[in-house]
Coordinates of C-alpha atoms and ligand atoms in Angstrom, one line a residue:
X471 CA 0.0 0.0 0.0
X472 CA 1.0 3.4 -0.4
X473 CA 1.7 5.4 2.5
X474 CA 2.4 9.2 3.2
X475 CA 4.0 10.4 6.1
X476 CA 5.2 13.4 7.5
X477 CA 7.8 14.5 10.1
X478 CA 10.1 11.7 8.9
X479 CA 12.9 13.1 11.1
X480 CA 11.4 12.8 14.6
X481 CA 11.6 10.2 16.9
X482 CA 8.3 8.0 15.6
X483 CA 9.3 9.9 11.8
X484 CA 12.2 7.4 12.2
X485 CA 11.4 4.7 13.7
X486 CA 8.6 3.7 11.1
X487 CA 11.0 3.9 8.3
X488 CA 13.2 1.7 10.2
X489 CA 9.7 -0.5 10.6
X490 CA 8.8 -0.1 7.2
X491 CA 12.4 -1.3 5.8
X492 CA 11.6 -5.3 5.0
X493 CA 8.2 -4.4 4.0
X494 CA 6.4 -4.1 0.6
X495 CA 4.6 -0.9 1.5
X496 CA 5.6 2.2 -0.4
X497 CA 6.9 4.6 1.7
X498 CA 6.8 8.6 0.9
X499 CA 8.1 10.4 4.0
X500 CA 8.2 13.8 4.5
X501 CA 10.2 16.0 6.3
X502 CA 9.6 19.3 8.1
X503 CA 11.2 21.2 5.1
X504 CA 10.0 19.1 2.3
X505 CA 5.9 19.2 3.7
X506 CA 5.8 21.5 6.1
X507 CA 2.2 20.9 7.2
X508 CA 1.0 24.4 8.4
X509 CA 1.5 25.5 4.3
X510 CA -2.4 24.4 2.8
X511 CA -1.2 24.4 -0.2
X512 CA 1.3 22.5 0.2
X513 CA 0.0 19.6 2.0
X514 CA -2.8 19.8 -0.9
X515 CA -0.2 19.5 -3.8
X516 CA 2.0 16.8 -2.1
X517 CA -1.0 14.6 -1.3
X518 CA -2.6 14.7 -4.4
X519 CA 0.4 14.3 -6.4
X520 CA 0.9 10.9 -4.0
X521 CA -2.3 9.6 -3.8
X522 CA -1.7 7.6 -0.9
X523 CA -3.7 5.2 0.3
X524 CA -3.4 6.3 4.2
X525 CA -1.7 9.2 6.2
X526 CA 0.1 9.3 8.7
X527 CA 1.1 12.2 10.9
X528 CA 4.3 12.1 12.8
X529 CA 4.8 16.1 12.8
X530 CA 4.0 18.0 15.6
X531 CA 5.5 21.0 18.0
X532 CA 7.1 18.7 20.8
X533 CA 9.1 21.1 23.0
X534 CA 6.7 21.1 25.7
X535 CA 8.7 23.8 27.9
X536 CA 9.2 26.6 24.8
X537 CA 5.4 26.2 23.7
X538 CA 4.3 28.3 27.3
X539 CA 6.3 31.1 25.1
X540 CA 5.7 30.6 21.7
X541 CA 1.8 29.1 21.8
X542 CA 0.7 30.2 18.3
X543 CA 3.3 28.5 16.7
X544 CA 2.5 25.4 19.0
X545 CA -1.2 25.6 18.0
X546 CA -0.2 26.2 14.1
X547 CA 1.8 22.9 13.9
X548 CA -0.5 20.5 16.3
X549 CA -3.9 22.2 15.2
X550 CA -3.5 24.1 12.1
X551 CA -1.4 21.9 10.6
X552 CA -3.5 19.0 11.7
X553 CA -6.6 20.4 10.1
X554 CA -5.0 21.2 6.5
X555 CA -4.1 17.3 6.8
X556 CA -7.5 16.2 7.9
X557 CA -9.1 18.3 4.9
X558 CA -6.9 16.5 2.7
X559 CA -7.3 13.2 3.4
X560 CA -10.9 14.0 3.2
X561 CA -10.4 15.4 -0.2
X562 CA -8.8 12.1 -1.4
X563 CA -11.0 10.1 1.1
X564 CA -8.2 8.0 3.0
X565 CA -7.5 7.5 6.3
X566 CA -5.5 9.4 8.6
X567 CA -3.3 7.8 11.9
X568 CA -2.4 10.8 14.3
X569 CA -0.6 10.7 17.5
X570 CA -1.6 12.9 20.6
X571 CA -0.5 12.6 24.5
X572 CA -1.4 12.1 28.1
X573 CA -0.8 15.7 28.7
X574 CA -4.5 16.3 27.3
X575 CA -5.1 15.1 31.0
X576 CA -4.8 17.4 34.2
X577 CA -3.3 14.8 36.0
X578 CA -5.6 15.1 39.2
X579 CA -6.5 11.2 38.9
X580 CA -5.6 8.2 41.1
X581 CA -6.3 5.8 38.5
X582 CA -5.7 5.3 35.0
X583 CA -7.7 7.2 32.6
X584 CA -9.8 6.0 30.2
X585 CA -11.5 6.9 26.8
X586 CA -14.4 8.8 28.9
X587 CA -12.1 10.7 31.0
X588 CA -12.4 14.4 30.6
X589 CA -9.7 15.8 29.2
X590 CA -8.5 19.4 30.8
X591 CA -4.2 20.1 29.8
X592 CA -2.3 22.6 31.7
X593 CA 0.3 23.4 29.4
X594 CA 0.2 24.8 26.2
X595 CA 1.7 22.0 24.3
X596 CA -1.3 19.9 25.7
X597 CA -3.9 22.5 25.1
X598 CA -2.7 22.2 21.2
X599 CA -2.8 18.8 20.7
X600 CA -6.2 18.6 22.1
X601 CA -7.1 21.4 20.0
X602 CA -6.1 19.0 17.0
X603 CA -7.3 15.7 18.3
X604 CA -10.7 17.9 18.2
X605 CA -10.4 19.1 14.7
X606 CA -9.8 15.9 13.2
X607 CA -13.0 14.2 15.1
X608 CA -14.8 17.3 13.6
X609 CA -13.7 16.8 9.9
X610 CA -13.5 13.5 9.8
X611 CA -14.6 9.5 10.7
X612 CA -12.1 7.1 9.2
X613 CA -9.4 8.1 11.5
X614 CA -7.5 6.7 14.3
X615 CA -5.9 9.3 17.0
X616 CA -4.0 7.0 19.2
X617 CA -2.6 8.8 22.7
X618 CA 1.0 7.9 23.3
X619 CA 2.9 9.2 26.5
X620 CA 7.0 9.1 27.6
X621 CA 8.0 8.5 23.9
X622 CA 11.7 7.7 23.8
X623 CA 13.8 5.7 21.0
X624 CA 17.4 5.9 20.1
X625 CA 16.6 9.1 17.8
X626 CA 15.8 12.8 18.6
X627 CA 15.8 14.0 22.2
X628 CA 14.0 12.4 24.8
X629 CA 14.3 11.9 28.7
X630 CA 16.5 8.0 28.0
X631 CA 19.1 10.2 26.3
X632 CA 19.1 13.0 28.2
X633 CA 19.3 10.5 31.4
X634 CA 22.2 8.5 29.8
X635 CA 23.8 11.8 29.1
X636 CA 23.9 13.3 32.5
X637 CA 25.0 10.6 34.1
X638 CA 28.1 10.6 32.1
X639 CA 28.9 14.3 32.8
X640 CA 27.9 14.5 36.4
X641 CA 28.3 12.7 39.7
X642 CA 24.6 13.7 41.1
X643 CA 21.3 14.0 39.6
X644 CA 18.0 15.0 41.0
X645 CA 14.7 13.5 39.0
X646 CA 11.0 14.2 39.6
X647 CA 9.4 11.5 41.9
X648 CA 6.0 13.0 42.5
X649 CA 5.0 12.3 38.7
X650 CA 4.1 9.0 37.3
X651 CA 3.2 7.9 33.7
X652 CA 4.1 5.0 31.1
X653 CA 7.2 5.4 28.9
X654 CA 6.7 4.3 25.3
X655 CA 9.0 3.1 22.9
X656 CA 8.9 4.8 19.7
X657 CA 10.1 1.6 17.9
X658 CA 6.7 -0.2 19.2
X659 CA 4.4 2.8 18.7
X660 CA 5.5 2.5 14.8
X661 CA 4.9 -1.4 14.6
X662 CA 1.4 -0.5 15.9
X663 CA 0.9 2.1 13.3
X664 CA 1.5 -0.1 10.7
X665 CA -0.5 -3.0 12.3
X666 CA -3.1 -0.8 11.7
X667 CA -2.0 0.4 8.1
X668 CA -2.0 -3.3 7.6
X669 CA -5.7 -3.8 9.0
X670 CA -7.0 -1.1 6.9
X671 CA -5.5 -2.9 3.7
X672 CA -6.9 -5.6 4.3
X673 CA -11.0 -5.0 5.5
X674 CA -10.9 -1.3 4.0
X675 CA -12.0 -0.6 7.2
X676 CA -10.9 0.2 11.2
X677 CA -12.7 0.9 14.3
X678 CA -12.1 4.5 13.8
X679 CA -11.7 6.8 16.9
X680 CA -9.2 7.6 19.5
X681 CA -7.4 4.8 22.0
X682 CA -4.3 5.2 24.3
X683 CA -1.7 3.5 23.3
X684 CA 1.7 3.2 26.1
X685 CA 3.8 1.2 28.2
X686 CA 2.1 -1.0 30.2
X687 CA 4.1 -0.7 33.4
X688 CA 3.6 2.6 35.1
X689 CA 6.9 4.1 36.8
X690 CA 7.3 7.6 37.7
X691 CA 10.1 10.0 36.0
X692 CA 12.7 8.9 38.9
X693 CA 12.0 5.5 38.5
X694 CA 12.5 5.6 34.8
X695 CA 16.0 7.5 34.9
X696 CA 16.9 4.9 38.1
X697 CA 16.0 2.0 35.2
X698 CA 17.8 3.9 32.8
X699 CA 21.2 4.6 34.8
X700 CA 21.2 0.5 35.9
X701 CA 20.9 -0.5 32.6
X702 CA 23.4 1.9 30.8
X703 CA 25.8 0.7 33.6
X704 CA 25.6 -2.3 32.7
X705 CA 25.7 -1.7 29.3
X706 CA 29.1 0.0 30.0
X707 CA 27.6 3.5 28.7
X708 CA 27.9 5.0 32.5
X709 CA 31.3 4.0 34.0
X710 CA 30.5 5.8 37.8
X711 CA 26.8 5.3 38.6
X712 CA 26.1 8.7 39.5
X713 CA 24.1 9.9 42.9
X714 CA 20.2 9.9 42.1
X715 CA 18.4 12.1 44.3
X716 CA 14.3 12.1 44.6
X717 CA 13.2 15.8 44.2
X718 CA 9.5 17.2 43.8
X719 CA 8.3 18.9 41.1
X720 CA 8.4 22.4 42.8
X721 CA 12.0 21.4 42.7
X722 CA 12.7 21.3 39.2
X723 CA 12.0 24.7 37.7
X724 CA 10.0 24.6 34.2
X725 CA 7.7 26.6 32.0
X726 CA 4.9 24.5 31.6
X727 CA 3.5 22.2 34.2
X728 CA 3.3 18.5 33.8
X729 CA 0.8 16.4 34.7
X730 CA 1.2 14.6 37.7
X731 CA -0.2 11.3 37.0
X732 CA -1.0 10.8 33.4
X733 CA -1.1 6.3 33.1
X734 CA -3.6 6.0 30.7
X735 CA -6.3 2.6 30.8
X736 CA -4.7 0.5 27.7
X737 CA -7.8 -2.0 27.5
X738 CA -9.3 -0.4 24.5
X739 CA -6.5 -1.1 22.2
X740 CA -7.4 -4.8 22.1
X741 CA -10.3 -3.8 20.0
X742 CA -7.8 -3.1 17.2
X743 CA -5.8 -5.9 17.8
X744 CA -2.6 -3.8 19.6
X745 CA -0.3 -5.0 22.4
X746 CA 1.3 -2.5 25.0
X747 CA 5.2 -1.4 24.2
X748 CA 7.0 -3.4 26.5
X749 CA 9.1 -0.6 27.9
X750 CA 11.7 -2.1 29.7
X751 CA 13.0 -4.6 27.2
X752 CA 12.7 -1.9 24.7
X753 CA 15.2 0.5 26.8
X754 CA 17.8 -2.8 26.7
X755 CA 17.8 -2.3 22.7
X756 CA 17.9 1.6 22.7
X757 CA 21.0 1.4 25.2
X758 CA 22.6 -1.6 23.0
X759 CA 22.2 1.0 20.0
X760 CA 23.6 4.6 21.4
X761 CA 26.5 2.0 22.7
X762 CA 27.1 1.2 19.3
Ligands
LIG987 N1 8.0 12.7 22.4 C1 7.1 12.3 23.4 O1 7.5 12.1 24.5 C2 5.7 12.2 23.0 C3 5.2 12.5 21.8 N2 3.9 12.4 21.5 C4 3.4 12.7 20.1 O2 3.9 11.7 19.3 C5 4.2 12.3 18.0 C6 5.6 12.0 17.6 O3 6.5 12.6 18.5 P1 8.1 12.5 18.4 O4 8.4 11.6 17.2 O5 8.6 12.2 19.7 O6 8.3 14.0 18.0 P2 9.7 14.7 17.5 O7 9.7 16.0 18.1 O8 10.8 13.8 17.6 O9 9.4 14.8 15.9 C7 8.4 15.7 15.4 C8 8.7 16.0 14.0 O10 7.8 16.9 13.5 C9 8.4 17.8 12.6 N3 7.7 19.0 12.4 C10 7.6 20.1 13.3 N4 6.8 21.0 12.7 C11 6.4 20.6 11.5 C12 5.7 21.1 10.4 N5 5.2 22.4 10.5 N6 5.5 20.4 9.3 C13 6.0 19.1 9.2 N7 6.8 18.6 10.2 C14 7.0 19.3 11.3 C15 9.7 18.0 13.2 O11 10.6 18.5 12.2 P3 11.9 19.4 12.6 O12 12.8 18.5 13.3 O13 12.4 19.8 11.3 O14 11.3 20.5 13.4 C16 10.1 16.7 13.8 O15 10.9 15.9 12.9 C17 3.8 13.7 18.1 O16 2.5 13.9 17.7 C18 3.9 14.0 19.6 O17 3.0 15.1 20.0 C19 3.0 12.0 22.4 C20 3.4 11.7 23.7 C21 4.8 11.7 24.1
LIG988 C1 16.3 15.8 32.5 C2 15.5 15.8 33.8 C3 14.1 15.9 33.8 N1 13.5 16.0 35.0 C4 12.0 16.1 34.9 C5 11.4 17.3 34.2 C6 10.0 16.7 33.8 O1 9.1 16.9 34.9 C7 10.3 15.3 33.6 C8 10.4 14.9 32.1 O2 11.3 15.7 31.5 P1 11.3 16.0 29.9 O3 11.4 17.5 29.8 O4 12.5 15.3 29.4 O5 10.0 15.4 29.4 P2 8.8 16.2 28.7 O6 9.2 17.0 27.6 O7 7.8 16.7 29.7 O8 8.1 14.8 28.0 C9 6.9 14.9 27.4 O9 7.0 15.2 26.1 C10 5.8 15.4 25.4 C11 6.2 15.7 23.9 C12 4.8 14.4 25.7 O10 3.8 14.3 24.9 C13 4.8 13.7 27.0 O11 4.2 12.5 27.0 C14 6.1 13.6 27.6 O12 6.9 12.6 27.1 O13 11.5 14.9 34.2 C15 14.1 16.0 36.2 O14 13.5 16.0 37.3 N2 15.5 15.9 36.2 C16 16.2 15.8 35.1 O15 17.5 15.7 35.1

């Protein structure tokens, strides 16, 4: 099948190449320069000139601390950008897979949140990627929004290499305790994607909506970077295991506030046939990788 996607440098850009490598699919990935989503026109004339048979959205505004500072370009990306796509794939009457996040939620609750959950984000990033999972439910029925949380890989930035990084410049490092969530590897979030590219090939059809889709083992950011610094020792990529102190999140100043508990309820995925990412053997094979 054919299949367009766009922000083919990003963490999940990458990884579904990588996915997409022993495949017969054909792949036409995009990158920020080459469709730059927020341009109408653009995302018109590219996706007509493809004709894929599905779309799938890997672009977004991800710097969750800069967006408190710079919201309209936040919005234009994860909303505008978001809409032009969702009109387009109307126009040609395919599918679109998008990807939003558990910091939709406010992160008030004691339990994991499901589908019916009301969502209410505190930071801007989350504001505008509820603002596009919105615009796509109002233009459109064949689509899947799947909410992903903790995404890290081998590629990009993300908390495992930032982790990994810090404990080979410093002695001591102080991570957040008081929030908790699911990490999610990129690589797995991909292979779900095209599970469901795959599906769609083969009945024409999905059961179209929005489903979370993480790791199924909750930890909280001190947790992770404690699995994160045992491994990469013993991976040889941290010589001196450094000192890792629990601090609160008043502790570590940020722009935007995070949620703090954002574990989402995983059951619905089994209606289209998805597994959880199984975090903690995935972060063995990110860690084999930046060794290499
Ligand atoms: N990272 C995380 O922890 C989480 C991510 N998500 C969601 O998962 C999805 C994938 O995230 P991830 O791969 O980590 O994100 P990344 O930040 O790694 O990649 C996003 C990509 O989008 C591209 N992009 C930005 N603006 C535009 C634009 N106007 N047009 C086209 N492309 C653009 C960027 O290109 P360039 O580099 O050139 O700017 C970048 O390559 C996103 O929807 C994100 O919101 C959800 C939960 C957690
Ligand atoms: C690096 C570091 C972070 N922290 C804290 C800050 C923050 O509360 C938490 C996570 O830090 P980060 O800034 O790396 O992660 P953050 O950018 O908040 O990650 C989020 O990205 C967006 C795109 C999402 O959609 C979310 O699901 C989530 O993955 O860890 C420490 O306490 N100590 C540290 O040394």
């Amino acid at each position: 099948m054919r299949i367009l996607l766009t922000g083919k440098n990003g963490q999940l850009g990458r990884c579904f190449q990588d996915t997409l490598l022993n495949c017969q699919h054909e792949l036409f990935a995009f990158s920020s320069t080459e469709l730059d989503i927020t341009q109408r026109d653009k995302v018109f004339e590219i996706t007509r000139r493809i004709t894929p048979d599905i779309i799938v959205n890997a672009a977004a505004y991800t710097a969750v601390d800069k967006a408190e500072s710079e919201p309209d370009k936040a919005f234009l990306v994860n909303c505008t950008g978001v809409k032009f796509l969702s009109e387009a794939a109307s126009d040609l009457g395919v599918p679109l897979i998008h990807i939003s996040t558990d910091y939709v939620f406010d992160g008030e609750a004691v339990e994991p949140y499901t589908l019916n959950n009301t969502t209410d984000p505190k930071s801007i990033y989350g504001k505008t990627k509820l603002s596009g999972e919105k615009v796509i439910r109002s233009m459109m029925t064949d689509h899947i929004i799947l909410r992903t949380s903790w995404v890290f890989s081998e590629y990009g930035n993300n908390f495992v290499k930032s982790i990994v990084r810090l404990g080979t410049e410093r002695n001591e490092l102080s991570v957040v305790a008081d929030q908790y969530g699911c990490p999610t590897y990129a690589g797995d979030l991909a292979e779900a994607i095209l599970n469901l590219c795959e599906q769609y090939e083969k009945n024409g059809r999905l059961e179209w909506g929005t489903y979370h889709y993480s790791g199924d083992n909750p930890t909280s950011w001190h947790g992770f970077a404690r699995a994160i610094l045992v491994k990469a020792n013993r991976f040889q990529l941290i010589v001196n295991f450094p000192k890792l102190n629990v601090i609160g999140s008043e502790q570590y100043k940020v722009a935007a506030e995070r949620p703090r508990y954002s574990v989402m309820d995983l059951s619905a995925i089994s209606r289209i046939n998805l597994m959880p990412s199984n975090w903690c053997k995935a972060l063995d094979k990110v860690l084999i990788k930046l060794n290499e």
